[in-house]
Coordinates of C-alpha atoms in Angstrom, one line a residue:
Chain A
X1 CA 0.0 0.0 0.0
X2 CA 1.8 3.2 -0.8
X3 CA 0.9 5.4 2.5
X4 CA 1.3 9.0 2.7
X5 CA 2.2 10.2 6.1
X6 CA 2.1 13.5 7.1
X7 CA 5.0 14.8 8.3
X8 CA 4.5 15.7 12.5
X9 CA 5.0 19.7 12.3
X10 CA 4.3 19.8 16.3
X11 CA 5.0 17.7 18.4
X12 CA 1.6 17.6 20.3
X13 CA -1.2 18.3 18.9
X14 CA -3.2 21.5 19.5
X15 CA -6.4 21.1 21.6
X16 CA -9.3 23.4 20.8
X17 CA -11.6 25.1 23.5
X18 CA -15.5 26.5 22.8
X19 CA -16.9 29.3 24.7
X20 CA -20.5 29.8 23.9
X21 CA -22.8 32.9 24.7
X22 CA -26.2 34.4 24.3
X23 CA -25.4 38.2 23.5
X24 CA -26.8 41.1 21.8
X25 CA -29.8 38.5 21.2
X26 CA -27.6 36.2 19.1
X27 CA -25.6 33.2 20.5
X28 CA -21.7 34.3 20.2
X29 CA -19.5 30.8 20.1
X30 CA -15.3 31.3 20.5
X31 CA -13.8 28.9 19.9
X32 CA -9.7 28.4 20.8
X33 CA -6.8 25.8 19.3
X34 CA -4.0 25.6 21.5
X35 CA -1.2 23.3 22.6
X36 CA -2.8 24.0 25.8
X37 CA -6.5 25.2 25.6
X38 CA -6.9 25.1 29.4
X39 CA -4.2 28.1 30.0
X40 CA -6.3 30.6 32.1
X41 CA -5.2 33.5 30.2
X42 CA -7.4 32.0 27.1
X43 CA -10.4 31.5 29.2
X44 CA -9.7 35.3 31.0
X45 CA -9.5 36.7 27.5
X46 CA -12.5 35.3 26.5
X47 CA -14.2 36.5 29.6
X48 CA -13.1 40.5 27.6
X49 CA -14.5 39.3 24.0
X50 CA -17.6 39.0 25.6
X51 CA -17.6 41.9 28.4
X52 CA -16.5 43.8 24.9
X53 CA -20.4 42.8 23.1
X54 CA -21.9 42.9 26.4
X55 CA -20.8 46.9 26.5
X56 CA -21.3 47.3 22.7
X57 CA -25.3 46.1 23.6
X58 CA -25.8 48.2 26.4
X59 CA -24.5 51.7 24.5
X60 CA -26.0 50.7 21.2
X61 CA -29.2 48.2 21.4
X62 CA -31.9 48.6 19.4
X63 CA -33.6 46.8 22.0
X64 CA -33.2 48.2 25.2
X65 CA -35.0 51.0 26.5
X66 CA -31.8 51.9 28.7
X67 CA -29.3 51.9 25.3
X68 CA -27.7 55.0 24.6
X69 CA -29.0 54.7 21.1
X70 CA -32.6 54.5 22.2
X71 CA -32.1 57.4 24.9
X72 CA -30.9 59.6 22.4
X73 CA -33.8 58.6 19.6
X74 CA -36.2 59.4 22.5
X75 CA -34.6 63.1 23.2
X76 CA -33.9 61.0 26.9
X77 CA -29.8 61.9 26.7
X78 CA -28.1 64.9 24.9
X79 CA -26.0 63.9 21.9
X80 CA -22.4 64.7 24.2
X81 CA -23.4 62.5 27.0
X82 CA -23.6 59.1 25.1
X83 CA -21.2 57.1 25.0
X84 CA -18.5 57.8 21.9
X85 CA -19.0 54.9 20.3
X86 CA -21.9 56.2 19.0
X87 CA -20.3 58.9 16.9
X88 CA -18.0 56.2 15.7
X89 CA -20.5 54.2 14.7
X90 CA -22.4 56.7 12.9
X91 CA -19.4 57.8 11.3
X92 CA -19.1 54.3 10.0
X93 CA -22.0 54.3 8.9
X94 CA -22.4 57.2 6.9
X95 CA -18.8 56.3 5.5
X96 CA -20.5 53.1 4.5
X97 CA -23.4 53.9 2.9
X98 CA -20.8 56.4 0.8
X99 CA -18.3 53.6 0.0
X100 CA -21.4 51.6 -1.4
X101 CA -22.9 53.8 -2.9
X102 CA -26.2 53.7 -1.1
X103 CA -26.7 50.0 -1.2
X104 CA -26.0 49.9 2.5
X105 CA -27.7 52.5 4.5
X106 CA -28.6 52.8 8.4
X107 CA -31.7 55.4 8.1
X108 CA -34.5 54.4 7.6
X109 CA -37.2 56.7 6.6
X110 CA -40.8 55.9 7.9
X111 CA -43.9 57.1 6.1
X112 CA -44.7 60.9 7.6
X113 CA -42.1 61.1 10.6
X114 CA -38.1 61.3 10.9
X115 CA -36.0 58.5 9.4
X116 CA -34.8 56.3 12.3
X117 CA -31.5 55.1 12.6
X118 CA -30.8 51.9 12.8
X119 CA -27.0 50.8 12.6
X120 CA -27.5 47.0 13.8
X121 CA -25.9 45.9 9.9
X122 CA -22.9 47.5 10.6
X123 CA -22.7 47.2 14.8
X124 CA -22.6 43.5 14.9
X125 CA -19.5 43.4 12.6
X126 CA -17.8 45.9 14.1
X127 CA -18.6 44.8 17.8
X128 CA -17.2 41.2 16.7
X129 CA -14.0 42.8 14.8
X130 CA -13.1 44.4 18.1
X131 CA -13.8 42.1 20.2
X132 CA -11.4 40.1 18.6
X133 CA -8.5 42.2 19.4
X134 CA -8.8 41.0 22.9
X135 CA -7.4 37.3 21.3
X136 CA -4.5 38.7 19.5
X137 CA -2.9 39.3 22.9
X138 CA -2.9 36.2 23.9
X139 CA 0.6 33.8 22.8
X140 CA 0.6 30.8 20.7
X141 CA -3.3 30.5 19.9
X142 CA -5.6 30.5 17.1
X143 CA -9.2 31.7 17.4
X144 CA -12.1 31.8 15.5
X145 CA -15.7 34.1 17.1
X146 CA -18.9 33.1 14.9
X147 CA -21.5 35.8 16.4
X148 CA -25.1 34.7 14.6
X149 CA -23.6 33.8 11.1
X150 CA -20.7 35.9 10.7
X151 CA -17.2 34.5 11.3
X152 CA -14.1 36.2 12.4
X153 CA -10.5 34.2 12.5
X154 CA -7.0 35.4 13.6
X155 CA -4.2 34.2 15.0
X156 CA -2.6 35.6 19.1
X157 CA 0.6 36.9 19.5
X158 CA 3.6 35.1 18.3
X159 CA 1.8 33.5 15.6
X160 CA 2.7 35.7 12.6
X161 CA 4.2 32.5 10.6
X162 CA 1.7 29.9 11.7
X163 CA -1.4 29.4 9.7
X164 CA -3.7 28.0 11.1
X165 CA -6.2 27.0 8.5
X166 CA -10.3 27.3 9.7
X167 CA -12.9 25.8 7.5
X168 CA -15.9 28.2 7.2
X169 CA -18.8 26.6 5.7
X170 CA -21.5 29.2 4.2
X171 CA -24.8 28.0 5.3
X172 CA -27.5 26.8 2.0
X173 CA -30.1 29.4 2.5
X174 CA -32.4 27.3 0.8
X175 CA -32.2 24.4 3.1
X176 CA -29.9 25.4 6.1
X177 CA -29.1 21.7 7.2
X178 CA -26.4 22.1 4.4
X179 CA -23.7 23.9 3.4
X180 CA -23.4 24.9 0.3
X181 CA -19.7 26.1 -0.2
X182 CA -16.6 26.1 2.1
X183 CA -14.2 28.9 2.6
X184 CA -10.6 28.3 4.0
X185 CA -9.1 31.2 5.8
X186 CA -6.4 31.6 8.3
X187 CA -6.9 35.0 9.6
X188 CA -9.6 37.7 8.3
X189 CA -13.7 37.5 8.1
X190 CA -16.6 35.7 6.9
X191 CA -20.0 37.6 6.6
X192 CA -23.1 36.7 5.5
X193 CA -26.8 38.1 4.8
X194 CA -29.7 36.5 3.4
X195 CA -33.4 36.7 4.1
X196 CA -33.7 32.7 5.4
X197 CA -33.2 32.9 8.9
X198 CA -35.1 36.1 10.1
X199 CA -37.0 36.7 7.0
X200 CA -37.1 39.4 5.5
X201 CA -35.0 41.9 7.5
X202 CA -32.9 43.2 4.8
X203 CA -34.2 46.8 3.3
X204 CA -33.9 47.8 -0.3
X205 CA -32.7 51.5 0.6
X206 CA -33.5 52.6 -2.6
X207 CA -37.1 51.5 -2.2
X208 CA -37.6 51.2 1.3
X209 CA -39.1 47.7 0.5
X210 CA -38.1 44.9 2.3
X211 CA -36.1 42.0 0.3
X212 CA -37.5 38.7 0.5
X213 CA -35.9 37.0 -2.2
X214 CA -33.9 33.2 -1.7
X215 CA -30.7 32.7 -1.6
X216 CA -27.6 34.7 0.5
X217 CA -24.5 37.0 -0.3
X218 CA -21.3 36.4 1.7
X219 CA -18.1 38.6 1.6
X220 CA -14.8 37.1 2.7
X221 CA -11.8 39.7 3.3
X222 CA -9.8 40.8 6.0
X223 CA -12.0 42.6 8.4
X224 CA -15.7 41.5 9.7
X225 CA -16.9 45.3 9.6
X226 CA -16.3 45.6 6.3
X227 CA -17.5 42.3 4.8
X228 CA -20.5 42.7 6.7
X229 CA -21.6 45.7 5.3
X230 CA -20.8 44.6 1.9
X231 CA -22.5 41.3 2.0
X232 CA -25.8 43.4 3.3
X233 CA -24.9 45.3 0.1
X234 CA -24.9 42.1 -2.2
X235 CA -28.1 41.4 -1.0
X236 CA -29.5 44.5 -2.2
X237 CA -27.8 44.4 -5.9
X238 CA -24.9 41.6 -6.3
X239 CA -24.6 43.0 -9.4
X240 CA -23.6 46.5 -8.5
X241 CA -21.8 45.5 -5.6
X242 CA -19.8 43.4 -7.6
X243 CA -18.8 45.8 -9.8
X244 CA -18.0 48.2 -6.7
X245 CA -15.7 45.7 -4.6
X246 CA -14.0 45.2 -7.5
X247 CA -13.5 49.2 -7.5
X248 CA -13.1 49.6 -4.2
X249 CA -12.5 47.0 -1.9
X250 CA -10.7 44.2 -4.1
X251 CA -9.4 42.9 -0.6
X252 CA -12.8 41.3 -0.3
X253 CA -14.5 38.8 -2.6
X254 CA -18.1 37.8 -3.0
X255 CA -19.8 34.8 -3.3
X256 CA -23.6 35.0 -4.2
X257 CA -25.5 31.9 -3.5
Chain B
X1 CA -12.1 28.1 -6.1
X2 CA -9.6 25.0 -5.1
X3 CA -11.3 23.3 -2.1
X4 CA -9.8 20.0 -0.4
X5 CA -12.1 18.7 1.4
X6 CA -11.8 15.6 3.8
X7 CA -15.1 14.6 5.5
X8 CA -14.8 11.9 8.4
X9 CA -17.6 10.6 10.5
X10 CA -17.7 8.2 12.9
X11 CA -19.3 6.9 15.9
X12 CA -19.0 3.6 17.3
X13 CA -20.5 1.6 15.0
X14 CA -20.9 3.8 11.9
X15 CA -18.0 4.8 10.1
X16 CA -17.8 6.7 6.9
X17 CA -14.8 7.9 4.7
X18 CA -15.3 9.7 1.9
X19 CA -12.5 12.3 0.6
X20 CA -13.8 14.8 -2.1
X21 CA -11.1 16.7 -3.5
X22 CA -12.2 19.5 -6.3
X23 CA -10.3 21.8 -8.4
X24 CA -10.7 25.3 -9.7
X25 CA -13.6 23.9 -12.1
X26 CA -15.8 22.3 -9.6
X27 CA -19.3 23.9 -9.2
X28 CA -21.6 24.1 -6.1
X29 CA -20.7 20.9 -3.7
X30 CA -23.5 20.1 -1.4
X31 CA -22.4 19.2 1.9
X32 CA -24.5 17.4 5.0
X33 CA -24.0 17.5 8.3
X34 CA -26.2 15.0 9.9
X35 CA -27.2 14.0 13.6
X36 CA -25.4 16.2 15.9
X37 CA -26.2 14.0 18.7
X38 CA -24.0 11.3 18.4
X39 CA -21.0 13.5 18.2
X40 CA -21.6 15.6 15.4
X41 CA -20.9 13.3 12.3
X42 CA -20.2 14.8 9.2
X43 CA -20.8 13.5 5.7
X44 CA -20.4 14.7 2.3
X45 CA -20.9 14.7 -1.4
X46 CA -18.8 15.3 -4.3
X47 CA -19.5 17.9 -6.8
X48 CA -20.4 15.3 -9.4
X49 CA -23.4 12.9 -7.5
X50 CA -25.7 14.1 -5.4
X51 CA -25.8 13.5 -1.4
X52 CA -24.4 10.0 -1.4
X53 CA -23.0 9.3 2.2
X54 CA -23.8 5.5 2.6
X55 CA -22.8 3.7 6.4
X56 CA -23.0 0.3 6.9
X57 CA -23.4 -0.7 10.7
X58 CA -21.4 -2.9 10.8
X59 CA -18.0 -2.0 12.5
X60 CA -15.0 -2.5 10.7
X61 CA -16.5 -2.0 7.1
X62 CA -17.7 1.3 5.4
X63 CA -18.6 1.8 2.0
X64 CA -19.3 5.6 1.6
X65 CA -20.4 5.9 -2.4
X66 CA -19.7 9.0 -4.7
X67 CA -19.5 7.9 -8.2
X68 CA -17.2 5.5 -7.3
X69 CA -17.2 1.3 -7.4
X70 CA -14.7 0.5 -4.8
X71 CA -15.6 -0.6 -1.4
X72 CA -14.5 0.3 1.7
X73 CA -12.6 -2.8 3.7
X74 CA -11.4 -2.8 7.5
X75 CA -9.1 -4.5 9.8
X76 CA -8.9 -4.5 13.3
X77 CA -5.5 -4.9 14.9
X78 CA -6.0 -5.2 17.7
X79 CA -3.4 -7.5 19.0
X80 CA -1.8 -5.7 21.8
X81 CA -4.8 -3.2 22.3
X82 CA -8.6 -4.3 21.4
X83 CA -10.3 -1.2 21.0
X84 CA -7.6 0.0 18.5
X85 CA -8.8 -0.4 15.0
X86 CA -7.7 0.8 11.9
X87 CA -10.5 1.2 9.0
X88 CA -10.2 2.0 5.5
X89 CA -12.8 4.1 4.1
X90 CA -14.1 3.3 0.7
X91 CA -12.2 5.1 -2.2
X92 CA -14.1 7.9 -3.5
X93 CA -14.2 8.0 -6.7
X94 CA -14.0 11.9 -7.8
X95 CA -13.7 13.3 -11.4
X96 CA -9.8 13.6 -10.4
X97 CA -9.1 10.1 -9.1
X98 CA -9.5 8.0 -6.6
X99 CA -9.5 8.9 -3.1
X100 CA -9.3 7.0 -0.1
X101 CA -8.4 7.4 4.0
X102 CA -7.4 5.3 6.6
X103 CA -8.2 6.0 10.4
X104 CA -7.1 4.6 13.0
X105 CA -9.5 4.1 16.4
X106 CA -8.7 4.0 19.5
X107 CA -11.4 3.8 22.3
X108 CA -14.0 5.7 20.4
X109 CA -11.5 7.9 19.2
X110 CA -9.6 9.2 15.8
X111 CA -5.8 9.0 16.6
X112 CA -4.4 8.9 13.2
X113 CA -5.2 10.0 9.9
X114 CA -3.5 8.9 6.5
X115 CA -4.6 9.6 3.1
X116 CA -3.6 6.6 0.9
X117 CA -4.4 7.5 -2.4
X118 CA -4.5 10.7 -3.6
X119 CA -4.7 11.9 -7.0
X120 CA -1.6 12.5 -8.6
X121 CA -2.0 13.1 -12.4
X122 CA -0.1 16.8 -12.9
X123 CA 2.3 19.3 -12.0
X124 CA -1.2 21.2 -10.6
X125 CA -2.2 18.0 -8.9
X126 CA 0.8 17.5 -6.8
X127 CA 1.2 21.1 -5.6
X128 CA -2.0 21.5 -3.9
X129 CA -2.0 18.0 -2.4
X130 CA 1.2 18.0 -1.4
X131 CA -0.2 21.0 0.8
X132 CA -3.6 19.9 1.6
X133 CA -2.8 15.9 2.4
X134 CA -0.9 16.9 5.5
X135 CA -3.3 19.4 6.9
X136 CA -6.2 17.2 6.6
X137 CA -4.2 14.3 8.2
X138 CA -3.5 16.7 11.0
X139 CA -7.2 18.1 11.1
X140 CA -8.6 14.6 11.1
X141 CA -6.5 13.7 14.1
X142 CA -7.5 16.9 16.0
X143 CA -10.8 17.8 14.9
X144 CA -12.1 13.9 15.2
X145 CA -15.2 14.4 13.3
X146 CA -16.1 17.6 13.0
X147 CA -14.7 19.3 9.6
X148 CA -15.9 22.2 9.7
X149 CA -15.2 24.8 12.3
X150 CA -17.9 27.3 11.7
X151 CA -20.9 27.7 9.8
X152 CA -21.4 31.5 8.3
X153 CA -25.1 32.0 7.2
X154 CA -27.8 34.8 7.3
X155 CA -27.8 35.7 11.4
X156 CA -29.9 33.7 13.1
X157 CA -31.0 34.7 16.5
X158 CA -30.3 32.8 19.8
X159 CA -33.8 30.7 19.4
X160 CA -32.2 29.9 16.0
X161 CA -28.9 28.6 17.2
X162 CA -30.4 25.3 18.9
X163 CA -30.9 24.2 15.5
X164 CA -28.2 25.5 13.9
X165 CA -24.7 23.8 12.2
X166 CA -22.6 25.8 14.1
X167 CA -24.6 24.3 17.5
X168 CA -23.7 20.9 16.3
X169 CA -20.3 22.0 15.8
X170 CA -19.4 23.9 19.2
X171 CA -21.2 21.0 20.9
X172 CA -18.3 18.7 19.4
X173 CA -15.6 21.1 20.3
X174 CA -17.2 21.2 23.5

C-alpha cells in the first residue's frame, strides 16, 4: 500500500476550547486551538470578547429601552453625554453607505415622521471585529468568534508565521441543514446576509421595501466590519456590488449563493 | 475556487470515509452535516453525484459511495490493544481520481489519519495536495469528526442557534 504520512509539524497536537454565549440576542461561540486550551489566560481573555459585546449592547441596542441609542432617539440623553461609540459608529455608517454607494444605509425613513437610525448591519461586525482584538494578545493561539452567522478568525501573538487553517462553511439558505460552499481562511472575516433565517429583515434603501428573495451573499476579506456591510450590500444588488468591490475593496470577494 | 475537502464521520458503530477533492472547475458541492447527537458526524458529497454518504453498521467496514465502485474494507488490529482499530474508508471516486483514507480508532477515538491514495495526475495536482494531504491528516487527528469549524449563514438569532450547524459543531468542540 503506498501510505502518505504527514510529516508531524508539532509535536503535540493542538487542543481546541468553545466558549459559547447568548449576547446582543444572538448566540456568540469562540472557539480556541491551543497546545494547551486550558491556559487561564485564554479563558480570561474570552471573559473580555464578551464583556467587549456585552458593553457594545448596552451603548448601542436597538432593544433596550436603557441603550444609549434608544435614549438619544427618544430626546432622553443629549448627543455629548452618550457614550463615543456612537459617533464612531455613525461615522461608520455614513462612511459606509458612501463607499457603497447607497446600497448599505442605516436610516430608515418611515412614512410621515423622521428617518430612524438603525446601525445594527454595521454594529454587529464591528462589535465582533473588536472584540477580537482581545485574542491577538494572547501567545501561541488560534481563534475563530462566529457571532449569529458571521465568522471572524486570527491568530494571538507570536503566531505571525503559523497558519492556522479554519474551515468556514457558508450556510444553504435554501435548506440550512447544508452547506453549500466552504471557505478556508487563516486570519480575516466571513459575513453573510440572506433573508432565510429572520426573513425578510434586509431593506432595499432605494425603495424602502423589504427584500424577500432566496438565496444569500457572503463577503470574505480581511475585516468583519467591512465584509458585513458589503455582504448586506450584495443582498441589495450583487450586481452593483460586484462591480464596486472590484472598484473599491478588491481585498474582499463575493460569493452570491 | 480549489477546495480539499476531507469529511470523516464516525461513531462507534458507523464509520464513513469519503474524501472529495475538487479543483478550480468544480461547481456548487453540497455538503450534509447529519445528527449532531451522536457526536456531530459529518458526511459529504462530491460535486459530481448528489448526497451519497452510505454507512454500513457494521464495525470495521464502510462503504461511503460517490461515483465510485470501490468498497470500503477494514481491519482490526487489535493484537496488543482491542479497542484499537484501523479502517479504511471506501475510495471515492472523484472526477480527479481515486480517493481514499485510513483511520485509526482507539477507544472511540480518531488518533491517526492517513490519506492513501491521492490523485496525482499533474504538476497542478501534486502542488496543492502535497499541501492539503498533510493538513487534513493533521485536522482529522484533532478535529475527530467535525470538519468544519464554523458555519457562516444569514444571522440567526439565539432561538435559532439550537438548531443551527454551528450548534452541532461547538457541541463537538465542546
Amino acid at each position: 500500500m503506498s501510505t502518505l504520512v504527514a510529516p508531524q509539524r508539532t509535536p503535540q497536537a493542538p487542543g481546541r476550547r468553545v466558549f459559547v454565549r447568548q449576547l446582543m440576542g444572538l448566540p456568540v461561540s469562540l472557539h480556541v486551538r491551543a497546545v494547551e486550551p486550558d491556559r487561564p489566560e485564554i479563558e480570561l481573555a474570552a471573559g473580555r470578547v464578551f464583556a467587549h459585546l456585552e458593553r457594545v449592547d448596552r451603548v448601542l441596542s436597538t432593544w433596550r429601552a436603557d441603550s444609549d441609542l434608544l435614549r438619544l432617539q427618544h430626546g432622553e440623553l443629549d448627543a455629548d453625554q452618550a457614550h463615543p461609540w456612537l459617533a464612531e459608529v455613525t461615522d461608520l455608517c455614513l462612511e459606509a453607505e458612501d463607499r457603497t454607494d447607497g446600497l448599505f444605509r442605516a436610516w430608515r425613513s418611515r412614512a410621515g415622521g423622521r428617518p430612524t437610525f438603525d446601525p445594527t448591519g454595521l454594529v454587529k461586525g464591528w462589535a465582533v471585529a473588536a472584540a477580537a482584538a482581545h485574542l491577538e494578545t494572547v501567545a501561541d493561539i488560534a481563534f475563530s468568534i462566529g457571532a449569529g452567522g458571521d465568522i471572524v478568525v486570527g491568530v494571538g501573538h507570536g503566531m505571525l508565521d503559523a497558519r492556522p487553517i479554519w474551515r468556514i462553511g457558508i450556510e444553504n439558505a435554501r435548506d440550512r441543514s447544508q452547506v453549500a460552499d466552504v471557505v478556508t481562511l487563516s486570519r480575516g472575516a466571513v459575513a453573510t446576509s440572506g433573508a432565510a433565517a429572520r426573513g425578510a429583515h434586509i431593506v432595499d434603501p432605494r425603495t424602502g421595501q423589504p427584500l424577500s428573495r432566496p438565496g444569500s451573499t457572503t463577503v470574505v476579506g480581511p475585516d468583519l466590519l467591512w465584509a458585513d456591510v458589503w455582504a448586506t450590500a450584495a443582498f441589495v444588488d450583487p450586481t452593483t456590488t460586484r462591480r464596486l468591490l472590484e472598484a473599491r475593496d478588491p481585498a474582499y470577494r463575493l460569493i452570491v449563493l | 475556487m480549489r477546495r480539499i475537502t476531507l469529511w470523516l464521520a464516525s461513531t462507534a458503530t458507523t464509520l464513513v470515509l469519503l474524501f472529495s477533492y475538487h479543483t478550480s472547475t468544480s461547481s456548487g458541492t453540497t455538503t450534509s452535516i447529519s445528527s449532531p447527537a451522536n457526536g456531530g458526524s459529518v458526511a459529504a458529497a462530491g460535486s459530481s453525484s448528489g448526497p451519497s454518504s452510505d454507512s454500513s453498521p457494521t464495525s470495521g467496514s464502510s462503504s461511503g459511495s460517490s461515483s465510485g465502485s470501490s468498497s470500503g474494507s477494514g481491519s482490526s488490529s487489535g493484537s496488543t490493544q482491542s479497542s484499537t482499530k484501523t479502517y479504511t474508508g471506501a475510495a471515492a471516486s472523484t472526477r480527479f481520481g481515486d480517493v481514499q483514507v485510513k483511520i485509526t480508532v482507539a477507544n472511540g477515538k480518531v488518533t491517526a489519519a492517513t490519506v492513501t491514495q491521492v490523485p496525482w495526475r499533474d504538476h497542478r495536482d501534486q502542488e496543492i495536495n502535497s499541501q492539503a494531504v498533510p493538513i487534513l491528516n493533521e485536522e482529522a487527528v484533532s478535529a475527530q469528526s467535525a470538519h468544519i469549524d464554523m458555519v457562516s449563514g444569514a444571522s440567526y438569532t439565539s432561538q435559532g442557534y439550537a438548531q443551527s450547524l454551528q450548534s452541532a459543531l461547538d457541541q463537538a468542540g465542546l
